[in-house]
XYZ file of C-alpha atoms in Angstrom:
677
model
C 15.666 18.635 -13.016
C 16.690 16.436 -16.955
C 14.172 14.020 -18.774
C 15.553 11.495 -19.837
C 15.570 10.591 -23.211
C 15.580 6.935 -25.125
C 19.074 5.812 -25.833
C 19.667 4.267 -29.436
C 21.111 1.831 -27.794
C 20.473 -2.385 -26.996
C 19.850 -1.842 -24.265
C 17.717 -4.952 -22.237
C 15.786 -5.610 -19.725
C 17.456 -7.267 -17.036
C 15.593 -9.962 -15.570
C 14.016 -11.457 -19.216
C 16.209 -9.529 -21.380
C 13.586 -7.847 -23.214
C 14.560 -5.341 -25.824
C 14.204 -1.739 -25.421
C 12.865 -1.282 -21.727
C 10.957 1.826 -20.842
C 11.810 1.400 -16.759
C 14.315 1.744 -14.438
C 15.224 0.729 -10.857
C 16.777 2.696 -9.022
C 18.140 1.502 -6.217
C 18.906 -1.046 -7.870
C 20.834 0.180 -10.694
C 19.607 -2.149 -13.515
C 15.823 -1.108 -16.321
C 13.021 -3.257 -17.040
C 10.850 -4.241 -19.134
C 6.789 -3.973 -18.471
C 6.326 -6.674 -17.858
C 8.819 -7.146 -15.228
C 8.576 -3.664 -14.107
C 4.631 -4.415 -12.985
C 6.878 -7.261 -10.389
C 8.810 -4.755 -8.673
C 6.156 -3.005 -8.354
C 4.836 -5.091 -6.672
C 7.430 -5.894 -4.767
C 7.078 -2.363 -2.781
C 10.105 0.818 -2.568
C 11.396 -0.630 -0.072
C 13.023 -3.349 -2.463
C 13.240 -2.024 -5.643
C 12.833 2.356 -6.494
C 10.564 2.208 -10.071
C 10.902 5.299 -12.572
C 9.286 5.818 -15.910
C 12.740 6.365 -18.237
C 10.225 7.876 -20.288
C 7.946 10.197 -18.361
C 9.893 10.457 -14.943
C 11.823 13.595 -13.428
C 15.066 12.677 -13.788
C 18.159 15.137 -11.875
C 21.401 14.756 -14.428
C 23.579 12.866 -10.946
C 20.128 10.069 -10.077
C 20.249 9.726 -13.764
C 24.207 9.543 -14.952
C 24.196 7.052 -11.744
C 21.825 4.717 -13.400
C 22.942 4.631 -16.328
C 26.783 4.188 -14.935
C 25.820 1.015 -13.246
C 23.586 -0.181 -15.831
C 26.371 0.053 -18.973
C 28.952 -1.223 -16.304
C 27.006 -3.887 -15.552
C 25.881 -3.915 -12.673
C 22.961 -6.722 -13.613
C 26.118 -9.006 -12.826
C 25.984 -7.862 -9.039
C 22.529 -9.137 -8.898
C 22.995 -12.280 -10.749
C 26.588 -13.907 -9.626
C 25.560 -17.635 -9.148
C 23.821 -17.936 -12.168
C 26.496 -17.007 -14.547
C 29.860 -18.552 -12.514
C 29.979 -21.756 -13.844
C 31.828 -23.072 -11.814
C 28.854 -23.326 -9.423
C 26.586 -26.773 -9.403
C 24.142 -25.271 -6.612
C 22.594 -22.719 -9.306
C 21.080 -24.062 -12.171
C 18.402 -22.304 -12.599
C 17.281 -20.301 -16.206
C 16.702 -17.063 -16.881
C 13.243 -16.831 -17.640
C 13.389 -15.357 -21.532
C 11.118 -12.201 -22.810
C 8.644 -15.124 -23.913
C 8.476 -16.817 -20.890
C 4.810 -15.976 -18.669
C 4.712 -14.050 -16.214
C 3.230 -15.967 -13.727
C 4.713 -18.300 -12.093
C 8.443 -18.142 -14.419
C 9.144 -14.560 -14.376
C 7.461 -13.953 -10.505
C 9.088 -16.082 -8.442
C 12.454 -15.697 -10.374
C 12.892 -11.581 -9.914
C 11.178 -11.964 -5.858
C 14.482 -14.070 -5.585
C 16.354 -12.258 -7.181
C 15.470 -9.036 -5.725
C 13.446 -9.808 -2.624
C 15.667 -12.982 -1.745
C 18.801 -12.012 -2.844
C 19.720 -15.224 -3.860
C 22.040 -14.493 -6.252
C 24.676 -12.263 -5.066
C 28.137 -13.063 -4.456
C 28.361 -14.765 -0.753
C 31.821 -14.827 0.733
C 32.601 -18.385 1.433
C 33.516 -19.497 5.170
C 37.786 -18.262 4.741
C 36.413 -14.774 3.780
C 33.198 -13.964 5.777
C 32.951 -9.881 6.401
C 30.673 -8.641 9.125
C 28.839 -5.589 8.551
C 31.105 -3.814 10.312
C 34.179 -4.298 8.020
C 31.506 -4.522 5.412
C 30.742 -1.354 6.055
C 33.869 0.627 6.085
C 34.777 -1.070 3.376
C 32.120 0.958 1.761
C 33.305 4.350 3.838
C 36.506 3.867 1.832
C 34.818 3.045 -1.635
C 32.826 5.925 -2.129
C 35.670 8.401 -2.264
C 36.449 6.532 -5.757
C 35.009 6.361 -8.814
C 34.420 2.806 -8.721
C 30.450 2.048 -8.085
C 30.134 -1.512 -9.068
C 32.252 -2.275 -5.743
C 29.846 0.681 -3.838
C 27.415 -1.094 -5.512
C 28.705 -4.683 -4.601
C 28.922 -3.818 -0.543
C 25.607 -2.247 0.279
C 24.486 -5.297 -1.666
C 25.956 -8.043 1.232
C 24.699 -5.336 3.729
C 26.941 -2.440 4.179
C 25.177 0.046 6.062
C 25.136 3.492 3.645
C 24.948 5.215 6.952
C 27.811 3.368 9.255
C 29.207 5.951 10.859
C 32.916 5.542 11.576
C 33.593 7.037 15.254
C 37.796 7.195 14.807
C 37.197 9.527 11.608
C 34.340 10.650 12.158
C 32.538 10.782 9.551
C 29.626 8.689 7.223
C 30.136 7.887 3.833
C 28.187 10.580 2.320
C 31.064 12.982 4.331
C 33.970 11.344 2.243
C 31.972 11.213 -1.712
C 30.763 15.082 -0.557
C 34.574 16.407 0.027
C 36.205 14.088 -3.008
C 33.504 15.292 -5.345
C 31.630 12.329 -6.540
C 28.512 12.520 -6.914
C 27.587 9.893 -8.680
C 28.893 8.109 -5.845
C 26.269 10.328 -3.212
C 23.440 9.667 -5.469
C 24.304 6.050 -5.245
C 24.342 6.111 -1.279
C 20.785 8.426 -0.738
C 18.829 5.733 -2.865
C 19.926 3.411 -0.891
C 19.181 4.655 2.339
C 21.605 6.832 2.899
C 20.920 10.463 4.837
C 21.815 13.734 3.111
C 21.256 15.168 6.827
C 23.177 13.428 9.416
C 26.184 15.783 10.602
C 30.005 14.684 10.662
C 32.198 14.717 14.430
C 32.437 18.952 13.380
C 28.878 19.271 13.053
C 28.835 19.403 9.339
C 26.272 18.560 7.281
C 27.608 16.482 3.412
C 26.439 20.198 2.165
C 28.416 22.345 3.274
C 31.599 20.105 3.433
C 31.352 19.823 -0.611
C 30.539 23.890 -0.307
C 33.813 23.743 1.594
C 35.636 21.146 -0.766
C 35.155 23.202 -3.900
C 31.400 21.394 -5.102
C 28.892 23.931 -5.596
C 27.190 22.022 -7.580
C 26.936 18.547 -5.490
C 25.976 20.723 -1.943
C 23.093 21.897 -4.177
C 22.291 18.684 -5.250
C 23.068 17.455 -1.916
C 20.546 20.477 -0.296
C 17.770 19.093 -2.784
C 18.165 15.599 -1.686
C 17.511 16.852 2.625
C 14.385 18.405 1.433
C 12.847 15.716 -0.668
C 9.580 14.207 0.467
C 8.188 18.605 0.768
C 9.988 18.684 -2.829
C 7.879 15.789 -3.581
C 4.605 16.843 -1.800
C 5.175 20.509 -3.376
C 5.377 19.145 -6.826
C 2.705 16.938 -6.296
C 0.396 19.645 -5.163
C 1.698 22.673 -7.984
C 3.604 21.004 -10.345
C 6.879 23.473 -8.690
C 9.314 23.267 -6.015
C 11.348 25.972 -4.076
C 14.322 27.613 -4.795
C 17.417 25.671 -2.667
C 19.327 28.199 -4.077
C 17.394 31.758 -3.276
C 16.482 30.144 0.562
C 13.264 29.051 -0.234
C 13.104 25.653 1.141
C 8.806 25.365 1.700
C 6.028 26.658 -0.324
C 2.457 26.010 0.465
C 0.088 26.593 -2.287
C -1.843 29.842 -2.506
C -5.438 27.917 -2.918
C -4.687 26.380 0.566
C -5.918 29.164 2.318
C -8.917 28.886 0.388
C -10.188 25.182 0.415
C -13.398 23.907 1.549
C -12.942 21.661 4.726
C -15.363 19.051 5.909
C -15.887 19.442 9.887
C -13.935 15.979 10.035
C -10.960 17.397 8.046
C -10.888 19.587 10.575
C -10.617 16.891 13.013
C -7.829 15.288 11.448
C -5.771 18.605 11.205
C -5.981 18.911 14.915
C -4.535 15.598 15.923
C -2.500 16.157 13.200
C -0.886 19.555 15.673
C -0.430 16.411 18.882
C 1.255 14.471 16.724
C 4.711 13.869 18.318
C 8.099 15.070 15.395
C 8.935 11.534 15.256
C 4.939 9.998 14.265
C 4.568 13.154 11.961
C 7.828 12.067 10.129
C 6.034 8.742 9.716
C 3.651 9.508 8.384
C 4.991 12.328 5.615
C 7.024 9.470 4.890
C 4.037 7.061 3.777
C 1.800 9.671 2.226
C 5.163 10.599 0.006
C 5.373 6.807 -0.149
C 2.108 7.146 -2.009
C 2.416 9.980 -3.837
C 5.285 7.897 -5.685
C 2.245 4.579 -6.329
C -0.168 7.760 -7.627
C 2.721 9.337 -9.962
C 4.054 5.361 -11.587
C 0.410 4.176 -11.529
C -0.969 7.888 -14.078
C 2.452 7.195 -16.012
C 2.037 2.631 -16.366
C -1.775 3.565 -17.552
C -0.683 6.618 -20.436
C 2.229 4.493 -21.081
C 2.711 0.512 -20.307
C 1.923 -1.596 -23.413
C -0.106 -3.504 -21.193
C -1.614 -1.623 -18.170
C -4.282 -5.084 -16.918
C -0.659 -7.043 -15.471
C 0.069 -4.244 -13.161
C -2.618 -3.574 -9.792
C -1.032 -1.874 -7.210
C -4.245 -0.389 -5.412
C -2.346 0.468 -2.539
C 1.153 0.677 -1.430
C 2.668 -2.773 -0.727
C 3.447 -4.511 2.881
C 6.430 -3.341 4.240
C 8.362 -6.219 6.280
C 10.180 -3.969 8.356
C 7.149 -1.970 9.559
C 4.403 -3.109 12.523
C 0.615 -4.121 11.023
C -0.749 -1.219 12.275
C 1.680 0.801 10.609
C 0.739 -1.174 7.245
C -2.946 -0.537 7.496
C -2.497 2.783 8.323
C -0.621 2.731 4.973
C -3.187 1.193 2.361
C -6.165 3.206 3.465
C -4.486 6.202 2.641
C -5.652 4.755 -0.944
C -8.444 5.712 -0.403
C -8.820 9.272 -0.415
C -10.065 10.771 -3.046
C -8.171 13.620 -4.363
C -9.922 16.295 -2.492
C -9.262 14.332 0.295
C -5.035 13.008 -0.535
C -4.490 17.181 -0.820
C -5.865 18.484 1.697
C -3.503 15.927 4.102
C -0.544 17.233 2.146
C -1.009 20.791 2.831
C -1.847 19.935 6.973
C 1.818 18.310 6.451
C 3.548 20.982 4.923
C 1.379 23.733 7.553
C 2.754 21.522 10.087
C 6.117 21.311 8.727
C 6.365 24.950 8.136
C 5.174 26.326 11.444
C 6.828 23.591 13.584
C 10.286 24.933 12.200
C 9.463 28.441 11.908
C 8.727 28.007 8.296
C 6.821 31.001 6.012
C 6.062 31.584 2.257
C 9.504 33.199 1.899
C 12.147 32.455 4.757
C 14.133 29.691 5.357
C 14.665 27.089 7.620
C 16.658 28.129 10.813
C 18.291 24.610 10.184
C 18.334 22.764 7.501
C 20.301 20.034 9.141
C 16.974 19.459 11.502
C 14.575 19.218 8.271
C 12.125 17.026 10.433
C 10.846 15.399 7.002
C 14.462 13.699 6.231
C 16.310 13.503 10.086
C 17.645 10.546 11.127
C 19.313 9.437 14.363
C 21.624 6.409 13.763
C 20.876 3.181 15.335
C 17.050 4.222 15.192
C 14.719 3.662 12.478
C 10.173 3.994 12.446
C 8.806 4.323 15.042
C 10.304 4.242 18.841
C 6.253 3.628 20.033
C 4.951 0.432 20.517
C 1.787 -0.184 18.107
C -0.212 -1.706 22.094
C 0.348 2.766 23.290
C -2.754 4.338 23.318
C -3.342 7.022 20.796
C -6.085 9.220 22.291
C -5.897 13.138 23.347
C -5.694 13.091 27.604
C -8.210 15.084 29.607
C -7.133 17.827 32.324
C -7.023 15.776 35.682
C -8.558 17.572 38.935
C -4.726 17.738 39.987
C -4.676 19.901 37.093
C -7.876 22.748 37.836
C -6.316 22.320 41.540
C -3.226 23.303 40.610
C -4.378 25.886 38.368
C -6.796 27.372 40.395
C -3.157 28.094 43.650
C -1.436 29.463 40.941
C -3.655 32.031 39.950
C -4.793 33.517 43.222
C -1.012 33.943 44.680
C 0.445 34.892 41.684
C 0.981 36.908 38.564
C 2.195 34.160 36.737
C 1.213 30.379 36.175
C 2.358 27.381 34.504
C -1.065 25.487 33.099
C 0.048 21.014 32.810
C -2.109 19.757 29.853
C -1.369 16.426 27.715
C 1.927 15.841 29.484
C 3.233 19.618 28.298
C 3.605 23.158 30.346
C 3.311 26.375 29.526
C 3.425 29.320 30.843
C 1.352 31.885 30.876
C -0.372 35.736 32.650
C -2.579 35.280 35.315
C -5.753 36.907 33.671
C -4.913 34.441 30.387
C -4.691 31.362 32.061
C -7.966 30.274 32.850
C -9.167 31.339 29.265
C -5.826 28.491 27.695
C -7.363 26.303 29.145
C -10.863 26.646 29.070
C -9.502 27.091 25.047
C -8.107 23.291 25.102
C -11.745 21.805 26.818
C -13.920 23.374 24.126
C -11.629 22.419 21.148
C -11.599 18.682 23.306
C -14.958 19.138 23.415
C -15.984 19.280 20.505
C -14.070 16.469 19.586
C -16.406 14.457 21.473
C -19.701 15.887 20.588
C -18.367 15.227 16.789
C -17.381 11.114 17.923
C -20.697 11.026 19.893
C -22.646 11.684 16.590
C -20.361 9.829 14.143
C -21.399 6.630 17.132
C -25.022 7.333 17.336
C -25.197 7.551 13.086
C -23.017 3.829 13.325
C -25.464 2.391 15.711
C -28.410 2.830 13.691
C -26.946 2.213 10.922
C -26.139 -1.286 12.052
C -30.036 -1.965 13.127
C -30.724 -1.132 10.058
C -28.737 -3.660 8.827
C -30.007 -5.803 11.610
C -33.628 -5.660 11.110
C -33.148 -6.294 6.831
C -30.722 -9.154 8.069
C -33.474 -10.534 10.589
C -36.123 -9.592 7.419
C -33.723 -12.032 4.940
C -33.382 -14.413 7.775
C -37.468 -15.001 8.046
C -37.958 -14.785 3.718
C -34.964 -17.179 3.522
C -36.579 -19.895 6.615
C -39.920 -19.215 5.147
C -38.507 -20.893 1.692
C -36.331 -23.320 3.011
C -39.927 -25.003 4.705
C -41.521 -24.308 0.889
C -38.541 -26.887 -0.694
C -39.232 -29.361 2.962
C -42.230 -29.616 2.033
C -41.637 -30.586 -1.754
C -39.044 -33.107 -1.050
C -42.677 -35.435 1.059
C -44.574 -35.251 -2.185
C -46.381 -38.477 -2.798
C -44.333 -40.890 -5.254
C -45.246 -41.894 -8.589
C -45.246 -45.001 -10.389
C -43.895 -44.711 -14.207
C -44.052 -48.345 -16.050
C -43.627 -49.265 -12.903
C -40.489 -48.301 -11.567
C -41.083 -45.331 -8.482
C -39.895 -42.214 -8.866
C -38.821 -39.195 -6.680
C -41.015 -35.594 -7.229
C -38.322 -33.203 -9.456
C -37.477 -30.202 -7.652
C -36.063 -26.791 -8.823
C -31.829 -26.684 -9.082
C -30.131 -23.840 -7.193
C -27.628 -23.008 -9.354
C -24.149 -22.699 -7.115
C -20.998 -22.340 -8.105
C -19.936 -24.036 -4.732
C -22.119 -26.846 -5.384
C -20.636 -27.253 -8.611
C -16.816 -27.722 -7.447
C -17.420 -29.531 -4.254
C -20.128 -32.561 -5.502
C -19.026 -34.656 -2.216
C -20.822 -32.042 -0.240
C -24.561 -32.211 -0.426
C -26.362 -31.040 -3.687
C -28.195 -28.285 -1.710
C -26.319 -24.744 -0.081
C -27.475 -23.561 2.858
C -28.925 -19.896 2.261
C -26.591 -16.835 3.348
C -28.582 -14.543 5.404
C -26.570 -11.800 3.164
C -27.775 -13.018 -0.267
C -30.838 -11.045 -1.475
C -34.371 -12.732 -2.490
C -32.895 -12.153 -6.082
C -30.751 -14.993 -5.572
C -33.136 -18.321 -4.516
C -34.525 -17.928 -8.203
C -33.048 -16.477 -10.509
C -33.945 -15.711 -13.959
C -33.256 -18.082 -16.593
C -31.220 -16.028 -19.197
C -28.650 -15.504 -15.622
C -28.432 -18.513 -14.788
C -27.654 -19.342 -18.602
C -25.481 -15.901 -18.557
C -23.752 -18.053 -15.413
C -23.275 -21.246 -16.685
C -21.353 -19.831 -19.273
C -18.879 -18.040 -16.988
C -18.480 -21.906 -15.460
C -18.331 -23.158 -18.360
C -14.214 -22.738 -18.259
C -13.810 -23.505 -14.400
C -11.524 -26.809 -14.102
C -14.547 -30.145 -13.287
C -15.614 -31.395 -9.916
C -13.539 -34.075 -10.327
C -10.540 -31.848 -10.418
C -11.570 -30.110 -7.895
C -12.273 -32.881 -5.510
C -8.592 -33.414 -6.235
C -7.496 -30.062 -4.978
C -9.401 -30.680 -2.043
C -7.509 -34.599 -1.033
C -4.207 -32.375 -2.093
C -5.242 -30.183 0.847
C -6.174 -32.429 3.215
C -3.433 -31.795 5.226
C -1.597 -28.524 3.410
C -2.474 -25.881 1.644
C -3.212 -25.774 -2.179
C -1.437 -25.491 -4.701
C 0.861 -22.208 -5.324
C -0.292 -21.222 -8.800
C -3.524 -22.458 -8.694
C -4.097 -19.743 -5.766
C -2.651 -16.924 -7.764
C -4.296 -17.409 -11.086
C -8.188 -17.395 -9.348
C -6.869 -14.426 -6.850
C -6.572 -12.880 -10.159
C -9.962 -13.589 -11.316
C -11.708 -12.057 -8.526
C -8.839 -8.534 -9.074
C -10.452 -9.417 -13.108
C -14.167 -9.298 -11.497
C -13.588 -5.994 -9.376
C -12.495 -4.181 -12.294
C -14.848 -4.963 -14.143
C -17.640 -3.413 -11.106
C -15.067 -0.375 -10.935
C -15.223 0.685 -14.443
C -19.391 -0.340 -14.552
C -19.385 2.442 -11.523
C -17.683 5.331 -13.809
C -21.169 5.652 -15.508
C -23.654 6.102 -12.776
C -26.231 5.745 -15.687
C -25.552 1.560 -15.831
C -26.643 0.959 -12.329
C -28.183 -2.497 -13.815
C -25.218 -3.570 -14.500
C -23.858 -3.435 -10.464
C -25.589 -6.327 -10.039
C -24.441 -9.107 -12.471
C -21.015 -7.812 -11.586
C -21.533 -8.200 -8.198
C -22.888 -11.972 -8.993
C -20.189 -12.724 -10.670
C -17.392 -11.257 -7.949
C -18.813 -13.559 -6.135
C -18.355 -16.704 -8.814
C -15.293 -15.268 -8.032
C -14.557 -15.688 -4.682
C -16.218 -18.680 -4.283
C -14.471 -20.825 -6.391
C -11.120 -18.986 -4.510
C -12.989 -20.051 -1.656
C -13.263 -23.465 -2.396
C -9.618 -24.688 -3.293
C -8.891 -24.306 0.778
C -9.791 -27.181 3.123
C -13.088 -26.422 5.409
C -11.061 -24.674 8.402
C -7.276 -23.810 7.302
C -5.011 -24.367 10.449
C -3.662 -20.904 9.916
C -5.248 -18.870 12.013
C -4.743 -15.538 9.435
C -5.366 -17.437 6.201
C -9.100 -18.501 7.819
C -9.380 -14.869 8.896
C -8.809 -13.753 4.996
C -11.358 -16.448 3.760
C -13.912 -15.600 6.023
C -13.182 -11.725 5.811
C -14.361 -12.371 1.351
C -17.343 -14.033 1.881
C -18.099 -12.098 4.365
C -17.032 -8.466 2.296
C -18.524 -10.823 -0.927
C -22.287 -10.430 0.647
C -22.030 -7.325 1.650
C -21.019 -5.958 -1.375
C -24.718 -7.767 -3.358
C -26.192 -6.334 -0.762
C -24.877 -2.931 -1.270
C -25.565 -3.422 -5.512
C -29.019 -4.274 -5.198
C -29.506 -1.615 -3.249
C -27.860 0.957 -5.265
C -30.182 -0.140 -7.806
C -32.968 0.349 -6.476
C -31.530 4.050 -4.827
C -33.416 7.028 -5.462
C -32.789 10.187 -7.410
C -31.794 12.053 -4.209
C -27.575 13.188 -5.730
C -26.923 12.677 -1.762
C -28.503 9.272 -1.036
C -26.656 7.840 -4.265
C -23.694 9.399 -3.519
C -23.201 7.383 -0.109
C -24.827 3.875 -1.624
C -22.078 4.576 -3.873
C -19.390 4.653 -1.396
C -20.545 2.173 0.092
C -19.904 -0.324 -3.009
C -16.477 1.068 -3.288
C -15.710 0.159 0.370
C -17.459 -3.569 0.162
C -15.194 -3.751 -3.573
C -11.879 -2.394 -1.895
C -12.210 -4.523 1.254
C -12.781 -7.498 -0.527
C -9.136 -6.686 -3.046
C -7.322 -5.859 0.799
C -9.100 -8.738 1.829
C -7.619 -10.884 -2.043
C -4.175 -9.114 -1.085
C -3.971 -10.241 3.077
C -4.899 -14.407 1.488
C -2.032 -14.556 -0.441
C -0.165 -12.171 1.691
C -0.272 -15.131 4.866
C -0.324 -18.257 2.372
C 3.203 -17.276 1.130
C 4.336 -15.755 4.181
C 3.158 -19.607 5.674
C-alpha cells in the first residue's frame, strides 16, 4: 500500500475548477476540492466513493487508475452535454470556485453525479440495450483504453455481466490480458473479484496462470477487502495473503469486557443466515469508511463544518428497514462498534474454518464478497419476522420416541436438523432452551424497566399539565380585570407578553400560543435576561410579513427548497453547539439555553410548512421534530438538576444524546422526503 503524494501539476476540481483539489472520487475517477467533496459525501458511497489524496491509504493500481483517467479527461464523460456546443438543450453554466455551495454547487453536483443528466445519451438510431453495452465492455477491458470502459459503465454497462457464449465476465478478460487498471476500474464500479468463469476459476487464478503474479495478488486483496478494512480499523494491520493468512482477529479481543446486551447480540449473530451476515458486514464496512473519512476531514479540510454526515446517507435501492439499521450504526460508541466488528470477523472465521494462522479452504467462497449473478441485496422480505423460533410439542415427542428406540437421535430446532447420540440429545435441547430462556428473561427485565420509565414520564407530564392549566386559568382571570378609564378613553388591562418564535413568525394566528405539555415551568415565565438574548437571536430572522408570504405561497404546496435548506442548516448548527457543550460536563448550565435555541430553530423551520401538509411523510417528520424538541428541553433540564452520581449522570447524558440524535434524524428525514416529493 502506498500513500498518494500531491503533484505539482495544474490539477483542478472537476465540479467547480478550484485549484489544488485534495480529494478524489474513485468510481468517477475525478479530483475534488473540499467544498464539492462535502456534497459528494452527503450523496453516499453508492454514488461517489470519496478518498483523501494526501492522507488516504491507496493501492498503487487504484491511484494510477484515478490519475490516468483524470489526466486523460474523464470528467468530460460526466459533462458531455455541457461541452457540446451543438446541444441547445443544456445551457446550464458550470459553477465557479467563488459560487455559493448551496444551492449553486450542490444542485449542479446532484444533477451531474446523482441524476447523470450530462452524460452522452445515444440517439434513437444509435440506441443500445444494456446487454449490448455490457458486451462492448467485455471486449473493451482487454485493451488499455480506460476512457471507453468508463463511458460504457456510465451509460449502464454491467461490470459483472456474464458472457454465456464465452463463459467469462469482464474481470476474467482483464485479468487474462494483464490489464491492472481496467481491473481496478471494474472493481471500483461494483465488479466482484470472487466471480467464477465457466471453468470454476476466479480472476486471480486466471491472472496467475497467464503470468501476471502482481495482478493476481492484488485481486486476492480485493476479494478480502471487507474483512481487511475491518481488521485495519481495529489494529492498523492487514493479513499477509501471500503467506496464506486471510483473517486476523486482534489478540485483545479475548480480554474485551462485554455487557449482557453484547452477549445477546453475539448469540443473535450466530443465528443469522449467510446472506444477512453479508449485508451486515457490508453496512459495517460503509460505517467504517464514514468514520475514517470523517476523521481525515476534521483534521485536514479547510471548512470542516460544511460537511455534516452524522450517519450513513439513505441508499434508495435498499429497504427502509435496512436504511434505518445502517443509520443506527452511527450511535455505537467506539467500544460497542469495535465489539461488533470483532464478532463479525469471528463469525466469518467460524463459518469457513478460519483461525489466526489458517487460510480459508477456498478463497472463492469468502462470504463477505460473494454475490450471485442477478441477485443484489437481501432476498428476505421486510415483512418476514426475525424472531427466534421456539421448540414445539412435536419436537419433544419426536425426541422422546427416538431417544428410547435407538443409539442416535435427530433433533430439529429452528428449522435445522442436528444429529447427536441419544445420550447427548436431551442435553443439547436443554442448552438451547437455557439460552433462549436467558434471552427471554433479559427481554422481560428490559420491558419492565421501560414500563417503569414510562410511568414516571406520565406522572411528570400529568403534573406539568396540571401546572400549565393553573397558569392558563390565572391568565384568563387577568383578562377579565375591570377596564380603566384614562382621559376619557377605556383601556384594556395589560397582560405580560409570552415570547415565542412561532407567534412572531405567524402574526395571523392568535397572539397567545397553546402551552406544550413537554415545556418546563421555566418556559412560561423566562427571566428578562433570557428574553433579551432570545430577542437578539431572532433579530436576524425574516419579518412576519415575509413568513406570512411563505404561508400564502404554501397554501397549495410546499415551501421553496432554498428556504428549507437554510433553516435545516440552522437546526444542525444549534445541535452542534449543544454537542460541543456536552464535551465538558462542568458546563451543564449551558445545556438548557442550547436546548432553547434548538427549539427556536425548529419552530422557525416548522413555521414555513402548512399546518397540515398533504404528504404523510412530511407531516410525520414535522411531528417528530416538535415532539423530540420538547423531550430535549425536558432532558436538558433534568441533566442540569442531576446529582453527582456518575451512573445517574451518564444516564442523563445518554438521554440528551438520544434526543439530539432523533432531532437530527427527523431533520434529515424531512429534507429527504421534501426533495423526493
